[in-house]
Structures are given as C-alpha cells and as structure tokens.
Amino acid sequence: MDSQVARSITIVGGGTAGWMCAAALGHFLGENTRITLVESDAIGTIGVGEATIPQIRMFNQALGIDETDFIRATGATFKLGIEFAGWLRPGHSYLHAFGDVGRDIGLGAFRHFWSRAHRLGLARPLGDYSVNDLAARAGKMHDGAPLTNRNVPQMPHAFHFDAGLYAAYLRRYAQAKGVIREEGLIVAVDRDGASGDVTAVRLADGRMIAGDLFIDCSGLRALLIGDTLGVGFDDWSHLLPANRAVAVPCASAAPLTPYTRSTAHGVGWQWRIPLQHRTGNGRVYCDAFLSDDEATAGLLANLDGAPLAEPRVIRFTTGCRQQAWSHNVIAMGLASGFLEPLESTSIHLIQSMIARIMTFGPTCRPAAAVRDTFNRQFADEMARIRDFIVLHYWANQREEPFWQACRNLPLPASLAEKIALFQSAGHLFRDQSDLFSEVGWLQVLVGQGIIPATSHALAEAVSEADLAGWLDTLHALFSREVAAYPTHADYIARHCAAPSPKGLVA
Ligand SMILES: Cc1cc2nc3c(=O)[nH]c(=O)nc-3n(C[C@H](O)[C@H](O)[C@H](O)COP(=O)(O)OP(=O)(O)OC[C@H]3O[C@@H](n4cnc5c(N)ncnc54)[C@H](O)[C@@H]3O)c2cc1C
C-alpha cells in the first residue's frame, strides 16, 4: 500500500463546503476510503451563498446529479448573469452575462469591431449582442439548441438555490455514498508531536475522530488551518474594504427574474437572489462608512416583499490563507479565504479546490513540490478573482465618499496592466489561472466605463457601412431567438417546479 494515500479523511464542517467535499470524495473515492464529516448543530452554517456560476453544472454532472431533481429539491431558479445597477453611476445598469458576446470574425475578436462601432456612434450597448443578456432582461429562459437559427449561440446558465436545502441535498447524497456524519462540537485538536500533523479532533462529549487527512471546512472560524496550524492570512481589506453584510430573506415578487441583481447604494451594494419559494437579499458594506443599523434599515427599505426572518449581520475580512494546504490539512470554503460575494465565486472556489484535490490525489504526506504547486495554484486563482472584483469598485463615477474612496484604492499591478492593455486597442488576455474569460472582463470593463482609446487594426479594415449592417443583423438574429423563449417562470413551471414551493424549508 502506498503510505502517502489517505485512507481515512475527516472533513471538519458541514456547510456548503463540507457537504460538497463529502459528496465528491464519497463519489470518487468510494469504499476504499473512510470519509467522516463532523458538524455542529449548535454552531450551524453561515446560511448565505445562494448564487452560482455555470461551472456548478460540471460539478453536478461529475457527480451524476440529476439537475431537475436538484432544482426541485433546492427551490432553485436559473441564472443567466448578474445585473450591476448603479455601479458606474446612479441610473446606469449593465449585465455581466454568461456566454459569448457578439461573434468573432476570423482572428478579430468581436470587442474590436464593437469598440470601433461604439466610437463611431454605430453600436448598440454591448449587452444587445449577448443572448444571455437579452434573455435575462426579457425575463426569458431556454436550455438547449437554438429555436430560430442554428447560428445563435446556446445560453449557458447557473443557478440560484437555497443554501440550507443544498447542504441537505448533498448530505443525503454523500451519506448514500457511505460518508459518515458525526454531529458534535469540536473542542480540541490533537497533533503528532514529531511531525505536527493533525491526528484527531475531539468533541465536547469526549468522542475522538481521527484521520490521515483533514479537510478544514469550518467556515470563517478556520479551526484547523488558522487556530491549530497558525497559517497566516493575507488581508486584502486595503483593496476590497467591505467587511460586513446583513442578510434577510423576503417573500417573492413577480416577475421571476433569471439573474442576480447587484444594486450599488451610497455605501456598498445590495444583492437580490430570486428562488422559487423566496428571495434572498443582503447588503454588503464597510463599517467605517455605515453602521449595522443603517445598513439593516437600508436593506429592509429595499425589499420586494415582506421579510421572512430577522436580518442577520455577518462580519468578514476579505483575503486568503497564505497556504490552503499545510501539514495534513487542506482548507476549503470560507476557512481558506473569502472574496466578497459580488461575482458569486465562493462556491466555485470550493468546487475548484475539490478538483485540485482530485488532480493531486488526496495524499497526507505530499512532496514539498506538490504542496507548493497546489498552494500556488490556489493563490493565483484567488488573486485573479480579487482583481476582477476590485475593478467593479475602482472604476466608478459615483459621488459618495465611499465610492470616491474606492476610486483611490491602490490597484494591484496585475489589474493595472490588464486595464492598460484593454485601454490600448482592446487587448485582453486570459491567464491560465483566471476564472473569468476575456468576455467576462470585457463586459465589466465596458460596464464600468472603460473603453479602448484606439481601434484595433483588424476593425479598421472594415467599412463603416459593413460594420453597422453586421451589428444590426447580429442583434436582430439574437432578439428574434429570445422572443421565441418562454418566460423564466413558465420554463420552471413546465420543467422543474418544486412540488410544493411554499413547503420548502431548510
Ligand atoms: C455575505 C455573504 C454572501 C455570500 N454569497 C455568496 C454567493 O452568492 N455565492 C457564492 O458562491 N458564495 C457566497 N458566499 C460564500 C458562501 O456562503 C460560502 O462559500 C459557502 O457557504 C461555504 O461556507 P462554508 O461551508 O465554508 O462555511 P459555513 O457555512 O460557515 O460552515 C462551517 C461549518 O463548520 C462547522 N463548525 C465550525 N466550527 C465547528 C466546531 N468547533 N465544531 C464542529 N463544527 C464546527 C459549522 O457547524 C458548519 O457546519 C457568501 C458569503 C457571505 C459571507
């Protein structure tokens, strides 16, 4: 037997991270590995984290999860992108929609042609050339081959789901795969005197749960990676100053929108996540500019329907662990770090960490090069997402002191270079570690008011008349397609409505 292979894995924490990890390990490692998850009912979970990005579908597919079943069980709705309302200035709005925008011509990226047309006054807003954007704004949903013309791209989608129901769904799945659940409060952690590795966690009632490898999914507490091993935390508050959120669910209101809405306010922003049975809402802010009471009052004044629970304040620090893997502990989810929820990246980061564990193989005594590479990949991924989120805050034209302060934030060199490249003839290049594609960056750069100063040579080669005619044709093609789609509510009613949405309780 290979002594490095972990035969016994203990997952500490049963939130979204813990149960996603348990489900995946249970599925892929099966009977040869003993997998135990410890969670505390007394502590509970963070209870937010309900918007995803399209990669979640790969997770479901890899685990053989039936999507219709998953949607019904979690009260999920479809998400075609995120609307950013008021982020550039009050009254302005754009979408970071999933999927492609426009169409490239040969080696010429669509953005080059659009930028030139925009400067000439010939272009519609960028989103008018995205099927996802058009469908989101029209409240439509469709999955599969185009209905009107095979040249129309398919719409990628993600989901909004109930976090509590999702954890419960994955728990049933994981336990069916043999994962053992232990409920109890961890009060102590045992370590090997020589290696410093974690050997067991001890519960308040005296139970001891051992393991070869420990996955720290204990949330913001970071019980193993932080408290026990003392791995440092890179604090990114100087780049992303929001450090509080207040969250509250409310009654749903029609129409059922197929996108997450992020609305900028005088300080921070508010999320709106529509589910089948309720709407999730929250205000993200910085306590140096807004008190908890003010944020709560602002949130309650901007709901679609009656609040369904008491508002709950969550404190956080943006940043990440200096190592996600230390000794025989791998941190995942909030224990590994947190970038605020603006682009719904945290659940994806859990998925990405699970994929990384599978790629490297769950070992308890890795070679230094293996652990270093693992940690570098994690750090690079976090830094690229951080840059993307900073861009939304930094490139604003709002007048309030909070937003003026955001304009004066120091830009990471990697982001400053990205912006400078784009400003010069629309250059965009995707690093291997970048979660977001050129098209994602394009939508946010343009949405936040950054337009290339000069045209790309390939776009200059097209006549103005041809450019205008081609853009009109694309828009007409995509609009006709979207007009053929059912509404989001009708689509859900037809394909995947929860049997009793009002009865969905986490
Ligand atoms: C305001 C906010 C909004 C967010 N919105 C989004 C979003 O829209 N999209 C997205 O992708 N992500 C979002 N996130 C992130 C998302 O919520 C998390 O990534 C996700 O919920 C995973 O959390 P977790 O499992 O790491 O932690 P938690 O849910 O906090 O779970 C921690 C677990 O550890 C257990 N535990 C802790 N200490 C002990 C102990 N001593 N003994 C036993 N058990 C213990 C707890 O009981 C719990 O089971 C948001 C986060 C915040 C703060």
Coordinates of C-alpha atoms and ligand atoms in Angstrom, one line a residue:
M1 CA 0.0 0.0 0.0
D2 CA 1.2 3.5 -0.9
S3 CA 1.8 5.1 2.5
Q4 CA 1.0 8.6 1.2
V5 CA -2.5 7.7 0.1
A6 CA -5.1 9.0 2.7
R7 CA -7.2 6.0 3.7
S8 CA -9.2 8.0 6.2
I9 CA -10.3 11.6 5.5
T10 CA -12.1 13.7 8.1
I11 CA -14.0 16.8 6.9
V12 CA -14.5 19.4 9.6
G13 CA -17.6 21.4 9.0
G14 CA -21.0 20.7 7.3
G15 CA -21.8 23.9 5.4
T16 CA -21.8 24.1 1.6
A17 CA -18.0 23.4 1.5
G18 CA -18.2 20.4 3.8
W19 CA -21.0 18.7 2.1
M20 CA -19.8 19.5 -1.5
C21 CA -16.5 18.0 -0.5
A22 CA -18.1 15.0 1.2
A23 CA -20.3 14.3 -1.8
A24 CA -17.4 14.5 -4.2
L25 CA -15.0 12.4 -2.1
G26 CA -17.7 9.9 -1.4
H27 CA -18.4 9.6 -5.1
F28 CA -14.9 9.4 -6.4
L29 CA -13.1 7.5 -3.6
G30 CA -15.9 5.2 -2.6
E31 CA -15.4 2.2 -0.4
N32 CA -11.6 2.3 -0.3
T33 CA -11.5 5.4 1.9
R34 CA -13.3 6.1 5.2
I35 CA -14.8 9.6 4.9
T36 CA -16.2 11.2 8.1
L37 CA -17.8 14.7 8.3
V38 CA -18.1 16.5 11.6
E39 CA -20.6 19.3 12.0
S40 CA -22.1 21.1 14.9
D41 CA -25.8 21.9 15.0
A42 CA -25.1 24.3 17.8
I43 CA -22.9 26.4 15.6
G44 CA -24.8 26.0 12.3
T45 CA -23.7 27.3 8.9
I46 CA -23.3 30.7 7.5
G47 CA -26.7 30.4 5.8
V48 CA -25.8 32.6 2.7
G49 CA -24.2 31.7 -0.6
E50 CA -27.0 31.1 -3.0
A51 CA -25.8 32.4 -6.4
T52 CA -23.5 30.3 -8.6
I53 CA -21.7 30.5 -11.9
P54 CA -22.2 28.0 -14.8
Q55 CA -19.3 25.7 -13.7
I56 CA -21.6 24.3 -11.0
R57 CA -23.2 22.3 -13.7
M58 CA -19.9 20.5 -14.3
F59 CA -19.9 19.6 -10.6
N60 CA -23.4 18.2 -10.8
Q61 CA -22.5 16.2 -14.0
A62 CA -19.3 14.8 -12.5
L63 CA -21.3 13.5 -9.5
G64 CA -24.1 12.2 -11.7
I65 CA -26.6 14.6 -10.0
D66 CA -29.9 14.9 -11.9
E67 CA -30.4 18.6 -12.4
T68 CA -34.2 18.5 -12.4
D69 CA -34.1 16.6 -9.2
F70 CA -31.6 19.1 -7.7
I71 CA -33.6 22.2 -8.9
R72 CA -36.8 20.8 -7.3
A73 CA -35.1 19.9 -4.1
T74 CA -33.3 23.2 -3.5
G75 CA -36.1 25.6 -4.8
A76 CA -33.6 26.7 -7.5
T77 CA -34.1 29.1 -10.3
F78 CA -31.9 29.8 -13.4
K79 CA -29.3 32.5 -13.5
L80 CA -28.1 33.9 -16.8
G81 CA -25.8 36.5 -15.4
I82 CA -25.5 39.4 -12.9
E83 CA -27.0 42.8 -13.3
F84 CA -24.9 45.7 -11.9
A85 CA -27.3 48.5 -11.3
G86 CA -25.8 51.9 -10.4
W87 CA -22.2 50.6 -10.2
L88 CA -20.9 53.1 -12.8
R89 CA -23.3 55.9 -11.6
P90 CA -26.8 56.1 -10.4
G91 CA -29.4 55.2 -13.1
H92 CA -26.8 53.2 -15.1
S93 CA -27.0 49.4 -15.4
Y94 CA -25.2 46.6 -17.3
L95 CA -25.0 42.9 -17.1
H96 CA -22.1 40.5 -16.7
A97 CA -24.0 37.8 -18.6
F98 CA -22.7 34.3 -19.0
G99 CA -21.8 33.1 -22.5
D100 CA -20.4 34.9 -25.5
V101 CA -21.0 38.4 -26.7
G102 CA -21.3 39.0 -30.4
R103 CA -19.3 36.9 -32.8
D104 CA -15.6 37.0 -33.7
I105 CA -14.7 37.5 -37.3
G106 CA -11.7 35.3 -38.2
L107 CA -8.9 36.3 -35.9
G108 CA -10.6 39.5 -35.0
A109 CA -12.4 39.4 -31.6
F110 CA -15.9 40.9 -31.5
R111 CA -14.8 43.5 -29.0
H112 CA -12.5 45.2 -31.6
F113 CA -15.4 45.6 -34.0
W114 CA -17.8 46.7 -31.3
S115 CA -15.3 49.3 -29.8
R116 CA -14.8 50.9 -33.2
A117 CA -18.5 51.0 -33.9
H118 CA -19.1 52.4 -30.4
R119 CA -16.7 55.2 -31.0
L120 CA -18.4 56.0 -34.4
G121 CA -21.8 56.0 -32.7
L122 CA -22.9 52.9 -34.7
A123 CA -23.1 50.4 -31.9
R124 CA -25.9 49.4 -29.5
P125 CA -25.0 48.7 -25.9
L126 CA -22.7 45.7 -25.6
G127 CA -25.3 43.6 -24.0
D128 CA -27.6 43.9 -27.0
Y129 CA -25.2 41.4 -28.7
S130 CA -25.4 38.8 -26.0
V131 CA -28.3 36.2 -26.0
N132 CA -27.9 35.7 -22.2
D133 CA -28.2 39.5 -21.6
L134 CA -31.2 39.9 -23.9
A135 CA -32.9 36.9 -22.4
A136 CA -32.2 38.0 -18.8
R137 CA -33.6 41.5 -19.4
A138 CA -36.7 40.0 -21.1
G139 CA -37.2 37.5 -18.2
K140 CA -36.8 34.5 -20.5
M141 CA -35.3 31.1 -20.1
H142 CA -34.3 28.3 -22.5
D143 CA -31.9 25.4 -22.4
G144 CA -30.6 23.6 -25.4
A145 CA -30.3 24.1 -29.1
P146 CA -31.4 27.5 -30.5
L147 CA -35.0 27.6 -31.7
T148 CA -34.9 30.0 -34.7
N149 CA -31.5 29.8 -36.2
R150 CA -28.6 27.4 -35.7
N151 CA -26.1 30.3 -35.8
V152 CA -27.4 31.6 -32.5
P153 CA -25.2 30.5 -29.5
Q154 CA -26.7 28.4 -26.8
M155 CA -27.2 30.1 -23.4
P156 CA -25.0 28.9 -20.5
H157 CA -26.7 29.1 -17.2
A158 CA -26.1 28.7 -13.5
F159 CA -28.5 28.5 -10.6
H160 CA -29.8 30.4 -7.6
F161 CA -30.6 27.9 -4.8
D162 CA -31.4 27.7 -1.1
A163 CA -28.1 27.2 0.7
G164 CA -29.7 25.2 3.5
L165 CA -31.6 22.9 1.1
Y166 CA -28.5 22.5 -1.0
A167 CA -26.4 21.3 2.0
A168 CA -29.2 18.9 3.0
Y169 CA -29.4 17.6 -0.6
L170 CA -25.7 16.9 -0.7
R171 CA -25.8 15.4 2.8
R172 CA -28.4 12.8 1.6
Y173 CA -26.2 12.2 -1.5
A174 CA -23.0 11.8 0.5
Q175 CA -24.4 9.6 3.2
A176 CA -25.8 7.3 0.4
K177 CA -22.2 7.0 -0.8
G178 CA -21.1 5.9 2.6
V179 CA -19.9 9.2 4.2
I180 CA -20.2 9.0 8.0
R181 CA -21.7 12.1 9.7
E182 CA -20.8 12.9 13.3
E183 CA -22.7 15.7 15.0
G184 CA -20.9 17.5 17.8
L185 CA -18.8 20.5 18.9
I186 CA -15.1 20.2 18.3
V187 CA -13.3 21.4 21.4
A188 CA -9.8 20.3 20.9
V189 CA -7.4 19.2 18.2
D190 CA -4.6 16.5 18.7
R191 CA -1.3 16.8 16.8
D192 CA 1.6 14.5 16.3
G193 CA 4.5 15.6 18.5
A194 CA 7.1 15.0 15.8
S195 CA 5.5 16.0 12.5
G196 CA 3.0 18.5 13.8
D197 CA 0.3 16.8 11.7
V198 CA -3.3 16.8 13.0
T199 CA -4.1 13.3 14.3
A200 CA -7.7 13.7 15.6
V201 CA -10.4 16.2 16.6
R202 CA -12.1 15.8 20.0
L203 CA -15.7 16.5 20.5
A204 CA -17.3 18.0 23.6
D205 CA -18.8 14.7 24.6
G206 CA -15.4 13.0 24.6
R207 CA -15.6 11.3 21.2
M208 CA -12.4 11.4 19.2
I209 CA -12.3 11.4 15.4
A210 CA -9.0 10.5 13.8
G211 CA -7.9 10.8 10.2
D212 CA -4.9 10.6 7.8
L213 CA -6.0 13.8 6.0
F214 CA -8.2 16.6 7.4
I215 CA -10.3 19.0 5.2
D216 CA -11.0 22.2 7.1
C217 CA -14.5 23.4 6.1
S218 CA -15.1 25.1 9.4
G219 CA -16.1 28.4 7.8
L220 CA -14.7 31.8 8.9
R221 CA -13.5 30.1 12.2
A222 CA -10.8 28.3 10.2
L223 CA -10.5 25.8 13.1
L224 CA -7.6 23.7 11.8
I225 CA -5.8 25.8 9.2
G226 CA -5.9 29.0 11.3
D227 CA -6.4 28.2 15.0
T228 CA -4.5 24.9 15.1
L229 CA -1.8 25.3 12.5
G230 CA -1.5 29.1 12.6
V231 CA -1.2 29.5 8.8
G232 CA -1.2 33.3 8.2
F233 CA -4.0 35.2 6.4
D234 CA -3.3 37.7 3.6
D235 CA -5.7 40.6 4.4
W236 CA -6.9 42.3 1.3
S237 CA -9.1 44.9 3.1
H238 CA -6.9 47.7 1.6
L239 CA -8.1 46.6 -1.9
L240 CA -11.6 45.5 -1.0
P241 CA -12.8 47.5 2.0
A242 CA -16.3 45.9 2.5
N243 CA -16.3 44.0 5.8
R244 CA -19.9 43.5 6.7
A245 CA -23.0 42.0 5.3
V246 CA -26.6 42.0 6.6
A247 CA -28.8 39.3 5.0
V248 CA -32.6 38.7 5.1
P249 CA -34.9 36.6 3.0
C250 CA -38.2 38.0 1.8
A251 CA -41.4 36.9 0.1
S252 CA -41.1 36.5 -3.7
A253 CA -42.5 39.1 -6.1
A254 CA -43.2 38.6 -9.8
P255 CA -41.7 38.5 -12.3
L256 CA -39.2 35.8 -11.6
T257 CA -36.0 37.2 -12.9
P258 CA -33.4 34.8 -14.3
Y259 CA -30.4 36.8 -13.0
T260 CA -28.8 38.0 -9.8
R261 CA -29.2 41.7 -9.2
S262 CA -26.4 43.7 -7.5
T263 CA -27.5 47.3 -6.8
A264 CA -25.0 49.9 -5.7
H265 CA -26.1 52.2 -2.9
G266 CA -24.4 55.2 -1.3
V267 CA -22.2 52.8 0.7
G268 CA -21.7 49.3 -0.7
W269 CA -24.3 47.3 -2.5
Q270 CA -27.4 45.0 -2.2
W271 CA -27.9 41.5 -3.6
R272 CA -31.2 40.1 -4.8
I273 CA -31.3 36.4 -5.5
P274 CA -34.8 35.1 -6.6
L275 CA -35.6 31.5 -5.6
Q276 CA -38.8 29.5 -6.3
H277 CA -40.1 29.9 -2.7
R278 CA -38.5 33.2 -1.5
T279 CA -36.0 35.9 -2.5
G280 CA -32.6 36.2 -0.8
N281 CA -31.3 39.7 -0.1
G282 CA -28.3 41.2 1.5
R283 CA -26.4 44.5 1.9
V284 CA -22.6 44.4 1.7
Y285 CA -20.9 47.4 3.3
C286 CA -17.9 48.8 5.1
D287 CA -18.4 49.7 8.8
A288 CA -16.2 52.8 8.5
F289 CA -18.9 54.3 6.3
L290 CA -22.2 52.7 7.5
S291 CA -23.4 51.3 10.9
D292 CA -25.1 47.9 11.1
D293 CA -28.3 49.7 12.0
E294 CA -28.2 52.0 9.0
A295 CA -27.3 49.0 6.7
T296 CA -30.2 47.0 8.1
A297 CA -32.7 49.8 7.7
G298 CA -31.5 50.4 4.1
L299 CA -31.9 46.7 3.3
L300 CA -35.4 46.4 4.8
A301 CA -36.5 49.5 2.9
N302 CA -35.4 47.9 -0.4
L303 CA -37.1 44.5 -0.4
D304 CA -39.6 43.1 -3.0
G305 CA -41.8 41.6 -0.3
A306 CA -42.3 41.1 3.4
P307 CA -39.2 40.0 5.3
L308 CA -39.3 36.3 6.3
A309 CA -36.8 36.3 9.1
E310 CA -34.8 38.7 11.3
P311 CA -31.9 40.4 9.4
R312 CA -28.5 38.9 10.3
V313 CA -25.2 40.7 10.3
I314 CA -22.1 38.8 9.2
R315 CA -18.6 40.2 9.7
F316 CA -15.8 39.2 7.4
T317 CA -12.3 40.1 6.3
T318 CA -11.5 39.9 2.6
G319 CA -8.4 37.9 1.9
C320 CA -7.0 34.4 1.9
R321 CA -4.8 31.9 3.7
Q322 CA -1.2 32.0 2.8
Q323 CA -1.4 28.3 2.3
A324 CA -4.5 26.3 1.6
W325 CA -2.6 23.0 2.3
S326 CA -0.4 22.8 5.4
H327 CA 0.8 19.6 7.1
N328 CA -2.1 17.1 6.5
V329 CA -4.8 19.8 6.4
I330 CA -6.4 21.3 3.3
A331 CA -8.7 24.3 3.9
M332 CA -11.7 24.8 1.7
G333 CA -14.6 27.3 1.5
L334 CA -14.6 30.2 4.0
A335 CA -11.8 28.6 6.0
S336 CA -9.5 29.1 3.1
G337 CA -10.4 32.8 2.5
F338 CA -13.2 35.0 1.3
L339 CA -13.6 37.4 -1.6
E340 CA -16.9 39.2 -1.2
P341 CA -19.9 37.8 -3.0
L342 CA -20.1 40.3 -5.8
E343 CA -19.3 37.7 -8.6
S344 CA -20.7 34.6 -6.9
T345 CA -17.2 33.0 -6.8
S346 CA -17.0 31.3 -3.4
I347 CA -19.0 28.1 -4.2
H348 CA -17.0 27.8 -7.4
L349 CA -13.8 28.1 -5.4
I350 CA -14.9 25.2 -3.3
Q351 CA -15.5 23.2 -6.5
S352 CA -12.2 24.2 -7.8
M353 CA -10.4 23.1 -4.6
I354 CA -12.2 19.8 -4.8
A355 CA -11.0 19.4 -8.4
R356 CA -7.5 20.3 -7.3
I357 CA -7.5 17.7 -4.5
M358 CA -8.6 15.1 -7.1
T359 CA -5.9 16.2 -9.6
F360 CA -3.2 15.9 -7.0
G361 CA -4.7 12.9 -5.3
P362 CA -5.7 13.1 -1.6
T363 CA -2.4 12.3 0.0
C364 CA -1.3 13.0 3.5
R365 CA 2.4 13.3 3.1
P366 CA 3.0 15.1 -0.2
A367 CA 6.3 16.1 -1.6
A368 CA 7.2 19.7 -1.0
A369 CA 6.9 20.5 -4.7
V370 CA 3.4 19.0 -4.8
R371 CA 2.2 21.1 -1.8
D372 CA 3.9 24.2 -3.1
T373 CA 2.3 23.9 -6.5
F374 CA -1.1 23.2 -5.0
N375 CA -0.8 26.3 -2.9
R376 CA 0.5 28.5 -5.7
Q377 CA -2.4 27.5 -7.9
F378 CA -4.8 28.4 -5.1
A379 CA -3.1 31.8 -4.5
D380 CA -3.1 32.6 -8.2
E381 CA -6.7 31.8 -8.6
M382 CA -7.7 33.9 -5.7
A383 CA -5.6 36.9 -6.8
R384 CA -7.1 36.9 -10.3
I385 CA -10.7 36.9 -8.9
R386 CA -9.7 39.6 -6.4
D387 CA -8.5 41.7 -9.4
F388 CA -11.8 41.2 -11.2
I389 CA -13.8 42.3 -8.1
V390 CA -11.6 45.3 -7.4
L391 CA -12.3 46.5 -11.0
H392 CA -16.0 46.9 -10.2
Y393 CA -15.3 49.1 -7.2
W394 CA -12.4 51.1 -8.6
A395 CA -13.8 52.1 -11.9
N396 CA -16.8 54.0 -10.7
Q397 CA -18.1 57.5 -11.4
R398 CA -20.2 57.9 -8.2
E399 CA -20.0 61.0 -6.0
E400 CA -20.5 59.5 -2.5
P401 CA -17.4 59.4 -0.1
F402 CA -17.4 55.6 -0.1
W403 CA -17.2 55.4 -3.9
Q404 CA -14.6 58.2 -4.0
A405 CA -12.5 56.3 -1.6
C406 CA -12.9 53.2 -3.8
R407 CA -11.6 55.2 -6.8
N408 CA -8.5 55.9 -4.7
L409 CA -7.8 52.3 -3.8
P410 CA -4.3 51.1 -4.8
L411 CA -4.6 48.9 -7.9
P412 CA -2.8 45.6 -7.9
A413 CA -0.1 45.7 -10.6
S414 CA -1.7 42.8 -12.4
L415 CA -5.0 44.7 -12.6
A416 CA -3.4 47.9 -13.6
E417 CA -1.7 46.1 -16.5
K418 CA -4.9 44.5 -17.6
I419 CA -6.7 47.8 -17.7
A420 CA -3.9 49.5 -19.6
L421 CA -3.8 46.7 -22.2
F422 CA -7.5 47.0 -22.7
Q423 CA -7.4 50.8 -23.0
S424 CA -4.9 50.3 -25.7
A425 CA -6.8 48.9 -28.7
G426 CA -9.0 46.5 -26.6
H427 CA -6.3 43.9 -25.8
L428 CA -7.4 41.2 -23.3
F429 CA -5.5 38.0 -22.5
R430 CA -6.7 35.3 -20.2
D431 CA -4.1 33.8 -17.8
Q432 CA -4.4 30.1 -17.1
S433 CA -5.4 30.8 -13.5
D434 CA -8.1 33.3 -14.5
L435 CA -11.6 32.1 -13.8
F436 CA -13.1 34.8 -15.9
S437 CA -12.8 34.8 -19.7
E438 CA -12.0 37.7 -21.9
V439 CA -15.7 38.2 -22.5
G440 CA -16.4 38.4 -18.7
W441 CA -13.7 41.1 -18.3
L442 CA -14.9 42.9 -21.4
Q443 CA -18.4 43.3 -20.0
V444 CA -17.3 44.6 -16.7
L445 CA -14.6 46.9 -18.2
V446 CA -17.1 48.4 -20.6
G447 CA -19.9 48.4 -18.0
Q448 CA -17.6 50.3 -15.6
G449 CA -16.9 52.9 -18.3
I450 CA -13.5 51.8 -19.6
I451 CA -13.5 51.9 -23.5
P452 CA -10.4 51.3 -25.6
A453 CA -8.9 54.6 -26.7
T454 CA -7.9 53.4 -30.2
S455 CA -9.2 50.9 -32.7
H456 CA -7.6 47.6 -33.5
A457 CA -6.2 47.3 -37.0
L458 CA -8.5 44.4 -37.9
A459 CA -11.6 46.5 -37.1
E460 CA -10.2 49.5 -39.1
A461 CA -10.2 47.3 -42.1
V462 CA -14.0 47.1 -42.2
S463 CA -16.1 49.9 -43.8
E464 CA -18.4 51.8 -41.5
A465 CA -21.5 50.6 -43.5
D466 CA -20.5 47.0 -43.3
L467 CA -19.8 47.3 -39.6
A468 CA -23.2 48.9 -38.9
G469 CA -25.0 46.4 -41.1
W470 CA -23.3 43.4 -39.5
L471 CA -24.1 44.6 -36.0
D472 CA -27.7 45.2 -36.8
T473 CA -28.0 41.7 -38.3
L474 CA -26.5 40.1 -35.2
H475 CA -28.8 42.0 -32.8
A476 CA -31.9 41.1 -34.9
L477 CA -30.9 37.4 -35.0
F478 CA -30.4 37.2 -31.2
S479 CA -33.5 39.2 -30.5
R480 CA -35.7 37.0 -32.7
E481 CA -34.3 34.0 -30.9
V482 CA -35.0 35.4 -27.4
A483 CA -38.6 36.3 -28.4
A484 CA -39.2 32.6 -29.0
Y485 CA -38.3 31.6 -25.5
P486 CA -40.8 31.1 -22.6
T487 CA -40.7 33.3 -19.6
H488 CA -38.4 32.1 -16.7
A489 CA -41.5 31.3 -14.6
D490 CA -43.2 29.3 -17.3
Y491 CA -40.0 27.4 -18.0
I492 CA -39.7 26.4 -14.4
A493 CA -43.4 25.5 -14.1
R494 CA -43.0 23.3 -17.2
H495 CA -39.8 21.6 -16.4
C496 CA -38.7 21.7 -12.8
A497 CA -41.0 23.3 -10.3
A498 CA -40.6 22.2 -6.7
P499 CA -43.7 20.1 -5.9
S500 CA -44.7 22.5 -3.1
P501 CA -42.5 25.6 -3.2
K502 CA -44.1 27.1 -0.1
G503 CA -43.3 23.8 1.8
L504 CA -39.5 24.1 1.0
V505 CA -37.9 24.6 4.4
A506 CA -34.2 24.2 5.1
Ligands
LIG1 C1 -22.5 37.7 2.9 C2 -22.1 36.5 2.1 C3 -22.7 36.3 0.9 C4 -22.3 35.2 0.1 N1 -22.9 35.0 -1.1 C5 -22.4 34.0 -1.9 C6 -22.9 33.8 -3.2 O1 -23.9 34.4 -3.6 N2 -22.3 32.8 -4.0 C7 -21.3 32.1 -3.5 O2 -20.7 31.3 -4.3 N3 -20.8 32.3 -2.3 C8 -21.3 33.2 -1.5 N4 -20.8 33.3 -0.2 C9 -19.8 32.4 0.3 C10 -20.6 31.1 0.7 O3 -21.6 31.4 1.6 C11 -19.6 30.1 1.3 O4 -18.5 29.9 0.4 C12 -20.3 28.8 1.5 O5 -21.5 28.9 2.2 C13 -19.4 27.8 2.2 O6 -19.3 28.1 3.5 P1 -18.5 27.1 4.5 O7 -19.1 25.8 4.3 O8 -17.1 27.3 4.2 O9 -18.8 27.7 5.9 P2 -20.1 27.5 6.9 O10 -21.4 27.5 6.2 O11 -19.9 28.6 7.9 O12 -19.9 26.1 7.6 C14 -19.0 25.9 8.6 C15 -19.3 24.5 9.2 O13 -18.3 24.3 10.2 C16 -18.9 23.8 11.4 N5 -18.1 24.1 12.5 C17 -17.4 25.3 12.8 N6 -16.8 25.2 14.0 C18 -17.1 24.0 14.5 C19 -16.7 23.3 15.7 N7 -16.0 23.9 16.6 N8 -17.1 22.0 15.8 C20 -17.9 21.4 14.9 N9 -18.3 22.0 13.7 C21 -17.9 23.3 13.6 C22 -20.3 24.5 11.4 O14 -21.2 23.9 12.2 C23 -20.6 24.4 9.9 O15 -21.2 23.2 9.7 C24 -21.2 34.4 0.6 C25 -20.6 34.6 1.8 C26 -21.0 35.7 2.6 C27 -20.4 35.9 3.9

